[in-house]
Amino acid sequence: MGRAPCCDKANVKKGPWSPEEDAKLKSYIDQNGTGGNWIALPQKIGLKRCGKSCRLRWLNYLRPNIKHGGFSEEEDNIICSLYISIGSRWSIIAAQLPGRTDNDIKNYWNTRLKKKLLGKQRKEQAAAAQARRATSLKAQEQLKRESTAFEHHHNLPHASSAFVNQTVPYWPEIPAVLTVPAVNNQSSYNDGSHHQESLKNLLIKLGGRFSESPSTTTTATTNYPVDQPCTVQDHAYSFDMLTGTYGAEAVGPAMYQGLENLQAELRELIYGNNPVLLDTTATITTGTSTTSVDSGISSWESEMNGSSLVYPTNMVSEYGNLYQPPLDQDSAFEESSYFNTNYVNACGVLR
DNA sequence: AAAGGCCACAACCGCCGAGCA
DNA sequence: CTGCTCGGCGGTTGTGGCCTT
């Protein structure tokens, strides 16, 4: 048995509000306030409306100082930035924009901002795909040359190594988690998992694809998912995402020596113009190897101030996942004045 | 000029959590 | 502790106006 309806559905009017209804509601609330009981309010003033409908009408339309339409660039940026940080918490986002309602912002996001982001994303996707094809081809050729030289040096029959015949990608998958800063004074939303989920959802909505592996948990060190297709980790390589170098236990590091350009290109490709991925604060575990690097808030902040936040679909899909800075970054962020000062330019992508 | 498609926005629906008896 | 009510929220739908063909 379901819950009792909030009102008698048969006797309430639905659909657009008439000016008379608006006037009745507004006049009553102006004089008496809501009385703390929206459900009873429509009966008091003789409106055949559901109490929730009255509340919504008041909050979204009749309330004083409500702004409609005409979002400024700054408002765009704030919405975008906060959405990336906290997800679809429209009421919180609305609280940062005086005169705007959560419904307004939600509509604006769904009808315009999201499309703007997608349009930009597609452009970047096309460019990145082109770059990746070129890089991949180059790497394949180099690998072939190295392999041939290796075989020749060790007097091995050509292409006898199973390694050569495997369809191993030239770079590892990126861990499936990523942490973004919390909004100041919104403690209920300061848990890292929520941020990860929000951003993950955003990227999925924008066309990305994520592994649902256990690595989506909030941990500073992440193992690659075991259910992924053949990846570098499967072959016991370690790969420093930041320097592009392979670990000592790697099976075939020599095959990658001399590929400095490739490393740089991969770094550019993977991290690209990406504020989070560019953050050089990862602890990345590839198989059995863990690579720790510097951590800090400042890099996130600086990147947030100057970079596109769009994650090209192909990067998300091809590399599977994003990486997560150490967890304690979240709490450090809560103590910073990040959102009081630094969120505005985060969406340069919109321009 | 008319029809169909698209878009923006208002409003509704249903779930959830807080507060209270 | 439990169950109920209400407010709040986010997702979804309906509708009217504008644009394109």
Short mmCIF file of C-alpha atoms (C1' of nucleotides) in Angstrom, two decimals:
data_model
loop_
_atom_site.label_atom_id
_atom_site.label_comp_id
_atom_site.label_asym_id
_atom_site.label_seq_id
_atom_site.Cartn_x
_atom_site.Cartn_y
_atom_site.Cartn_z
CA MET A 1 0.00 0.00 0.00
CA GLY A 2 1.40 3.33 -1.01
CA ARG A 3 1.53 6.46 1.05
CA ALA A 4 -1.49 8.69 1.35
CA PRO A 5 -1.68 11.43 -1.27
CA CYS A 6 -0.88 14.91 -0.04
CA CYS A 7 -4.21 16.20 -1.29
CA ASP A 8 -7.45 15.11 -2.87
CA LYS A 9 -6.33 14.74 -6.45
CA ALA A 10 -9.88 14.74 -7.76
CA ASN A 11 -10.63 18.15 -6.34
CA VAL A 12 -7.50 20.06 -7.16
CA LYS A 13 -6.82 22.07 -10.24
CA LYS A 14 -3.73 21.26 -12.24
CA GLY A 15 -1.88 23.04 -14.95
CA PRO A 16 -0.91 26.66 -15.39
CA TRP A 17 -1.83 29.17 -12.75
CA SER A 18 -4.25 31.94 -13.58
CA PRO A 19 -3.52 35.56 -12.61
CA GLU A 20 -6.38 35.37 -10.13
CA GLU A 21 -4.89 32.38 -8.38
CA ASP A 22 -1.52 34.06 -8.30
CA ALA A 23 -3.04 37.18 -6.81
CA LYS A 24 -4.88 35.22 -4.12
CA LEU A 25 -1.80 33.29 -3.11
CA LYS A 26 0.51 36.25 -3.15
CA SER A 27 -1.81 38.49 -1.27
CA TYR A 28 -2.39 35.92 1.45
CA ILE A 29 1.28 35.12 1.93
CA ASP A 30 2.22 38.79 1.89
CA GLN A 31 -0.19 39.40 4.74
CA ASN A 32 0.01 36.18 6.73
CA GLY A 33 3.04 34.25 5.63
CA THR A 34 2.77 30.61 4.76
CA GLY A 35 1.78 29.71 8.30
CA GLY A 36 4.21 26.85 8.21
CA ASN A 37 1.67 24.59 6.61
CA TRP A 38 1.46 24.49 2.87
CA ILE A 39 -0.99 21.64 2.82
CA ALA A 40 -3.62 23.60 4.70
CA LEU A 41 -2.93 26.89 2.93
CA PRO A 42 -4.98 26.41 -0.25
CA GLN A 43 -8.11 25.59 1.77
CA LYS A 44 -7.66 28.69 3.89
CA ILE A 45 -7.63 30.96 0.88
CA GLY A 46 -10.09 29.04 -1.25
CA LEU A 47 -7.70 27.79 -3.87
CA LYS A 48 -8.37 24.46 -5.50
CA ARG A 49 -4.72 23.66 -5.62
CA CYS A 50 -2.46 21.14 -3.99
CA GLY A 51 -0.41 22.61 -1.17
CA LYS A 52 2.76 21.52 -2.83
CA SER A 53 1.68 23.24 -5.98
CA CYS A 54 1.14 26.46 -4.02
CA ARG A 55 4.53 26.18 -2.45
CA LEU A 56 6.18 25.66 -5.81
CA ARG A 57 4.31 28.52 -7.37
CA TRP A 58 5.36 30.81 -4.56
CA LEU A 59 8.97 29.75 -4.46
CA ASN A 60 9.53 29.69 -8.18
CA TYR A 61 7.44 32.56 -9.36
CA LEU A 62 5.61 34.75 -6.89
CA ARG A 63 8.28 35.21 -4.26
CA PRO A 64 9.81 38.72 -4.27
CA ASN A 65 13.12 39.36 -6.02
CA ILE A 66 12.88 36.42 -8.36
CA LYS A 67 14.87 36.76 -11.55
CA HIS A 68 13.79 34.94 -14.68
CA GLY A 69 15.86 34.18 -17.76
CA GLY A 70 18.84 36.20 -18.90
CA PHE A 71 21.58 34.29 -17.18
CA SER A 72 24.87 36.14 -17.21
CA GLU A 73 28.21 34.61 -18.12
CA GLU A 74 29.21 34.73 -14.50
CA GLU A 75 26.11 32.86 -13.52
CA ASP A 76 26.82 30.31 -16.23
CA ASN A 77 30.25 29.78 -14.80
CA ILE A 78 29.02 29.46 -11.27
CA ILE A 79 26.38 26.95 -12.25
CA CYS A 80 28.79 24.93 -14.29
CA SER A 81 31.45 24.96 -11.64
CA LEU A 82 29.11 24.01 -8.86
CA TYR A 83 27.49 21.30 -10.92
CA ILE A 84 30.87 19.76 -11.49
CA SER A 85 31.65 20.01 -7.82
CA ILE A 86 28.43 18.91 -6.20
CA GLY A 87 26.28 17.54 -8.98
CA SER A 88 22.61 18.26 -9.44
CA ARG A 89 22.06 19.84 -6.05
CA TRP A 90 20.02 22.58 -7.58
CA SER A 91 18.90 24.10 -4.33
CA ILE A 92 22.48 24.55 -3.22
CA ILE A 93 23.47 25.98 -6.56
CA ALA A 94 20.50 28.30 -6.42
CA ALA A 95 21.60 29.49 -3.00
CA GLN A 96 24.77 30.82 -4.62
CA LEU A 97 22.77 32.84 -7.14
CA PRO A 98 20.53 35.43 -5.52
CA GLY A 99 17.13 35.67 -7.16
CA ARG A 100 17.45 32.39 -8.97
CA THR A 101 15.38 29.35 -8.14
CA ASP A 102 16.48 25.78 -8.24
CA ASN A 103 13.86 25.02 -10.86
CA ASP A 104 15.10 27.84 -13.05
CA ILE A 105 18.67 26.70 -12.80
CA LYS A 106 17.72 23.11 -13.41
CA ASN A 107 15.82 24.07 -16.54
CA TYR A 108 18.61 26.31 -17.70
CA TRP A 109 21.16 23.57 -17.22
CA ASN A 110 19.08 20.94 -18.98
CA THR A 111 18.14 23.11 -21.92
CA ARG A 112 21.24 25.17 -22.54
CA LEU A 113 24.35 24.67 -20.48
CA LYS A 114 24.48 20.93 -21.00
CA LYS A 115 24.21 21.39 -24.73
CA LYS A 116 26.92 23.99 -24.70
CA LEU A 117 29.19 21.56 -22.93
CA LEU A 118 28.32 18.76 -25.30
CA GLY A 119 28.98 20.89 -28.34
CA LYS A 120 32.37 21.84 -27.04
CA GLN A 121 33.05 18.29 -26.03
CA ARG A 122 32.36 16.94 -29.50
CA LYS A 123 34.80 19.38 -31.03
CA GLU A 124 37.51 18.33 -28.64
CA GLN A 125 36.63 14.72 -29.17
CA ALA A 126 37.22 14.95 -32.88
CA ALA A 127 40.55 16.67 -32.39
CA ALA A 128 41.68 14.21 -29.76
CA ALA A 129 40.69 11.22 -31.86
CA GLN A 130 42.79 12.52 -34.71
CA ALA A 131 45.76 13.03 -32.42
CA ARG A 132 45.35 9.61 -30.91
CA ARG A 133 45.31 7.86 -34.24
CA ALA A 134 48.55 9.52 -35.19
CA THR A 135 50.15 8.67 -31.88
CA SER A 136 49.03 5.09 -31.97
CA LEU A 137 50.39 4.57 -35.43
CA LYS A 138 53.69 6.08 -34.47
CA ALA A 139 53.93 3.90 -31.39
CA GLN A 140 53.13 0.77 -33.33
CA GLU A 141 55.84 1.48 -35.82
CA GLN A 142 58.35 2.20 -33.11
CA LEU A 143 57.40 -0.94 -31.23
CA LYS A 144 57.84 -2.98 -34.34
CA ARG A 145 61.29 -1.55 -34.91
CA GLU A 146 62.33 -2.16 -31.31
CA SER A 147 60.94 -5.65 -31.39
CA THR A 148 62.73 -6.56 -34.56
CA ALA A 149 65.99 -5.20 -33.21
CA PHE A 150 65.52 -7.11 -29.96
CA GLU A 151 64.84 -10.36 -31.75
CA HIS A 152 67.75 -9.84 -34.02
CA HIS A 153 70.06 -9.08 -31.12
CA HIS A 154 69.03 -12.18 -29.21
CA ASN A 155 68.82 -14.31 -32.27
CA LEU A 156 65.13 -15.01 -31.76
CA PRO A 157 62.82 -16.08 -34.53
CA HIS A 158 60.81 -13.17 -35.77
CA ALA A 159 57.61 -12.49 -33.86
CA SER A 160 58.06 -15.55 -31.72
CA SER A 161 57.31 -13.64 -28.57
CA ALA A 162 53.74 -13.91 -27.43
CA PHE A 163 54.14 -10.43 -26.11
CA VAL A 164 54.47 -8.99 -29.53
CA ASN A 165 51.33 -10.67 -30.71
CA GLN A 166 49.20 -9.52 -27.86
CA THR A 167 46.95 -6.62 -28.36
CA VAL A 168 48.33 -4.74 -25.42
CA PRO A 169 47.60 -1.07 -25.38
CA TYR A 170 50.57 1.22 -25.14
CA TRP A 171 49.25 2.92 -22.06
CA PRO A 172 47.42 1.76 -18.99
CA GLU A 173 43.86 2.45 -18.14
CA ILE A 174 43.35 5.34 -15.84
CA PRO A 175 41.81 4.53 -12.47
CA ALA A 176 38.13 5.00 -12.20
CA VAL A 177 37.95 7.57 -9.52
CA LEU A 178 38.39 11.20 -9.20
CA THR A 179 37.82 13.61 -6.40
CA VAL A 180 36.71 17.14 -6.76
CA PRO A 181 36.64 19.84 -4.14
CA ALA A 182 33.76 20.37 -1.79
CA VAL A 183 31.73 23.48 -1.52
CA ASN A 184 32.48 25.51 1.54
CA ASN A 185 29.95 25.38 4.32
CA GLN A 186 28.03 22.57 2.75
CA SER A 187 29.21 19.90 5.06
CA SER A 188 26.50 17.46 4.18
CA TYR A 189 27.93 17.23 0.71
CA ASN A 190 31.55 17.09 1.62
CA ASP A 191 32.04 13.39 1.33
CA GLY A 192 34.37 12.45 -1.42
CA SER A 193 32.26 9.63 -2.72
CA HIS A 194 29.51 12.02 -3.49
CA HIS A 195 31.79 14.22 -5.53
CA GLN A 196 33.12 11.32 -7.42
CA GLU A 197 29.68 10.10 -8.11
CA SER A 198 28.54 13.52 -9.21
CA LEU A 199 31.34 14.03 -11.61
CA LYS A 200 31.13 10.52 -12.83
CA ASN A 201 27.46 11.00 -13.47
CA LEU A 202 28.16 14.23 -15.23
CA LEU A 203 30.65 12.61 -17.51
CA ILE A 204 28.36 9.72 -18.19
CA LYS A 205 25.60 12.12 -19.00
CA LEU A 206 27.93 13.94 -21.31
CA GLY A 207 28.71 10.78 -23.15
CA GLY A 208 31.48 9.11 -21.21
CA ARG A 209 31.73 5.53 -20.01
CA PHE A 210 33.01 4.26 -16.71
CA SER A 211 33.96 1.02 -15.21
CA GLU A 212 31.77 -0.04 -12.34
CA SER A 213 34.71 -1.67 -10.68
CA PRO A 214 35.35 -1.54 -6.94
CA SER A 215 37.96 1.09 -7.66
CA THR A 216 35.23 3.69 -7.62
CA THR A 217 35.47 3.68 -3.86
CA THR A 218 37.07 6.58 -2.12
CA THR A 219 40.59 5.39 -1.65
CA ALA A 220 43.83 7.12 -2.23
CA THR A 221 45.28 4.14 -3.97
CA THR A 222 43.39 2.45 -6.68
CA ASN A 223 43.82 -0.89 -8.29
CA TYR A 224 42.84 -1.38 -11.83
CA PRO A 225 39.64 -3.24 -12.38
CA VAL A 226 40.11 -6.90 -12.98
CA ASP A 227 37.27 -7.13 -15.43
CA GLN A 228 38.83 -4.83 -17.95
CA PRO A 229 39.99 -6.05 -21.29
CA CYS A 230 43.66 -6.86 -21.69
CA THR A 231 45.60 -3.93 -20.33
CA VAL A 232 49.15 -3.11 -19.47
CA GLN A 233 48.57 -4.16 -15.87
CA ASP A 234 47.72 -7.66 -17.02
CA HIS A 235 51.26 -8.03 -18.05
CA ALA A 236 52.73 -6.83 -14.78
CA TYR A 237 53.94 -3.54 -16.09
CA SER A 238 53.91 -0.49 -13.97
CA PHE A 239 53.56 2.81 -15.64
CA ASP A 240 54.13 6.19 -14.11
CA MET A 241 51.30 8.23 -15.49
CA LEU A 242 53.17 11.43 -14.94
CA THR A 243 56.59 10.71 -16.26
CA GLY A 244 55.53 8.09 -18.71
CA THR A 245 58.18 5.68 -17.49
CA TYR A 246 57.66 2.01 -16.81
CA GLY A 247 58.49 0.27 -13.58
CA ALA A 248 61.35 -2.14 -12.94
CA GLU A 249 59.15 -5.18 -12.78
CA ALA A 250 57.75 -4.52 -16.16
CA VAL A 251 57.98 -7.34 -18.58
CA GLY A 252 59.16 -5.42 -21.50
CA PRO A 253 60.27 -1.94 -20.53
CA ALA A 254 63.08 -2.00 -23.01
CA MET A 255 60.57 -2.06 -25.74
CA TYR A 256 59.41 1.35 -24.67
CA GLN A 257 62.78 2.94 -24.23
CA GLY A 258 63.47 5.75 -26.60
CA LEU A 259 59.83 6.68 -26.80
CA GLU A 260 60.20 9.95 -24.96
CA ASN A 261 58.12 11.73 -27.50
CA LEU A 262 55.41 9.16 -27.17
CA GLN A 263 55.40 9.61 -23.44
CA ALA A 264 54.98 13.31 -23.79
CA GLU A 265 52.29 12.82 -26.35
CA LEU A 266 50.49 10.34 -24.17
CA ARG A 267 50.63 12.68 -21.27
CA GLU A 268 49.21 15.39 -23.40
CA LEU A 269 46.61 13.03 -24.76
CA ILE A 270 45.52 11.60 -21.46
CA TYR A 271 45.71 14.71 -19.38
CA GLY A 272 45.25 17.11 -22.22
CA ASN A 273 43.50 20.27 -21.23
CA ASN A 274 42.06 18.59 -18.24
CA PRO A 275 42.23 20.25 -14.87
CA VAL A 276 41.77 17.13 -12.86
CA LEU A 277 43.91 14.83 -14.86
CA LEU A 278 46.55 17.49 -15.09
CA ASP A 279 46.73 17.57 -11.35
CA THR A 280 49.99 15.87 -10.56
CA THR A 281 48.89 14.53 -7.23
CA ALA A 282 48.07 10.95 -7.91
CA THR A 283 48.86 7.82 -6.13
CA ILE A 284 48.40 5.34 -8.86
CA THR A 285 48.59 1.64 -8.55
CA THR A 286 49.03 -0.38 -11.65
CA GLY A 287 48.83 -4.03 -10.84
CA THR A 288 51.33 -4.54 -8.06
CA SER A 289 53.15 -1.28 -8.43
CA THR A 290 52.24 1.97 -6.74
CA THR A 291 53.45 5.33 -7.86
CA SER A 292 53.12 8.22 -5.46
CA VAL A 293 53.62 11.78 -6.44
CA ASP A 294 53.23 15.22 -4.93
CA SER A 295 49.93 16.28 -3.53
CA GLY A 296 48.43 19.69 -3.13
CA ILE A 297 45.37 21.81 -3.41
CA SER A 298 47.01 24.57 -5.33
CA SER A 299 47.33 22.61 -8.50
CA TRP A 300 43.65 21.87 -8.53
CA GLU A 301 42.82 25.45 -7.86
CA SER A 302 45.10 26.79 -10.52
CA GLU A 303 43.82 24.34 -13.04
CA MET A 304 40.28 25.11 -12.13
CA ASN A 305 41.00 28.70 -12.89
CA GLY A 306 42.40 28.26 -16.29
CA SER A 307 41.35 25.09 -17.97
CA SER A 308 38.55 23.50 -19.78
CA LEU A 309 36.59 21.07 -17.69
CA VAL A 310 35.35 19.09 -20.61
CA TYR A 311 36.38 15.49 -20.77
CA PRO A 312 36.40 14.40 -24.37
CA THR A 313 34.21 11.38 -24.73
CA ASN A 314 36.86 9.42 -26.49
CA MET A 315 39.28 9.92 -23.66
CA VAL A 316 36.79 8.82 -21.09
CA SER A 317 35.78 5.83 -23.13
CA GLU A 318 39.13 4.80 -24.45
CA TYR A 319 41.00 5.13 -21.23
CA GLY A 320 38.08 3.97 -19.22
CA ASN A 321 38.49 6.04 -16.15
CA LEU A 322 39.79 9.08 -14.46
CA TYR A 323 42.12 9.18 -11.57
CA GLN A 324 41.59 10.27 -8.03
CA PRO A 325 43.78 12.59 -6.04
CA PRO A 326 44.44 11.54 -2.45
CA LEU A 327 41.42 11.60 -0.20
CA ASP A 328 42.77 14.08 2.28
CA GLN A 329 42.62 16.69 -0.41
CA ASP A 330 38.90 16.88 0.21
CA SER A 331 39.18 17.82 3.80
CA ALA A 332 41.93 20.26 3.06
CA PHE A 333 39.64 21.84 0.58
CA GLU A 334 36.87 22.26 3.06
CA GLU A 335 39.14 24.51 5.04
CA SER A 336 40.13 26.56 2.08
CA SER A 337 38.11 29.42 0.77
CA TYR A 338 38.03 27.78 -2.56
CA PHE A 339 34.45 28.41 -3.45
CA ASN A 340 34.44 31.88 -2.16
CA THR A 341 37.15 32.94 -4.50
CA ASN A 342 38.01 30.49 -7.18
CA TYR A 343 35.10 28.95 -8.88
CA VAL A 344 34.15 31.51 -11.42
CA ASN A 345 36.52 30.72 -14.24
CA ALA A 346 36.17 27.01 -14.07
CA CYS A 347 34.02 26.86 -17.11
CA GLY A 348 36.09 28.59 -19.67
CA VAL A 349 34.83 25.80 -21.83
CA LEU A 350 31.60 27.61 -22.26
CA ARG A 351 33.15 30.47 -24.07
"C1'" DA B 1 0.29 29.87 -45.14
"C1'" DA B 2 0.33 25.48 -42.89
"C1'" DA B 3 2.37 21.61 -40.68
"C1'" DG B 4 5.79 19.54 -38.12
"C1'" DG B 5 9.75 19.84 -35.17
"C1'" DC B 6 12.23 21.96 -31.65
"C1'" DC B 7 12.96 24.50 -27.54
"C1'" DA B 8 12.24 26.70 -23.15
"C1'" DC B 9 9.86 26.87 -19.20
"C1'" DA B 10 6.25 25.87 -15.82
"C1'" DA B 11 4.38 22.45 -13.29
"C1'" DC B 12 3.78 17.80 -11.62
"C1'" DC B 13 5.30 13.41 -9.55
"C1'" DG B 14 7.33 10.60 -6.40
"C1'" DC B 15 10.93 9.81 -3.16
"C1'" DC B 16 13.36 11.03 1.03
"C1'" DG B 17 14.48 12.91 5.48
"C1'" DA B 18 13.25 15.63 9.54
"C1'" DG B 19 10.23 16.37 13.09
"C1'" DC B 20 6.73 15.02 16.04
"C1'" DA B 21 3.25 12.34 18.56
"C1'" DC C 1 11.02 2.75 18.58
"C1'" DT C 2 7.51 3.32 15.20
"C1'" DG C 3 4.55 5.40 12.16
"C1'" DC C 4 2.73 9.52 10.23
"C1'" DT C 5 2.85 14.20 8.20
"C1'" DC C 6 4.97 17.67 5.85
"C1'" DG C 7 8.51 20.15 3.46
"C1'" DG C 8 12.10 19.82 0.27
"C1'" DC C 9 14.27 18.09 -3.62
"C1'" DG C 10 15.45 16.23 -8.23
"C1'" DG C 11 13.68 14.06 -12.29
"C1'" DT C 12 10.28 14.15 -15.68
"C1'" DT C 13 6.42 15.69 -18.37
"C1'" DG C 14 3.20 18.91 -20.58
"C1'" DT C 15 2.45 22.88 -23.12
"C1'" DG C 16 2.87 26.99 -25.67
"C1'" DG C 17 5.60 29.62 -28.71
"C1'" DC C 18 9.04 29.95 -32.18
"C1'" DC C 19 11.46 28.22 -36.17
"C1'" DT C 20 12.07 25.64 -40.30
"C1'" DT C 21 10.57 23.42 -44.34
#
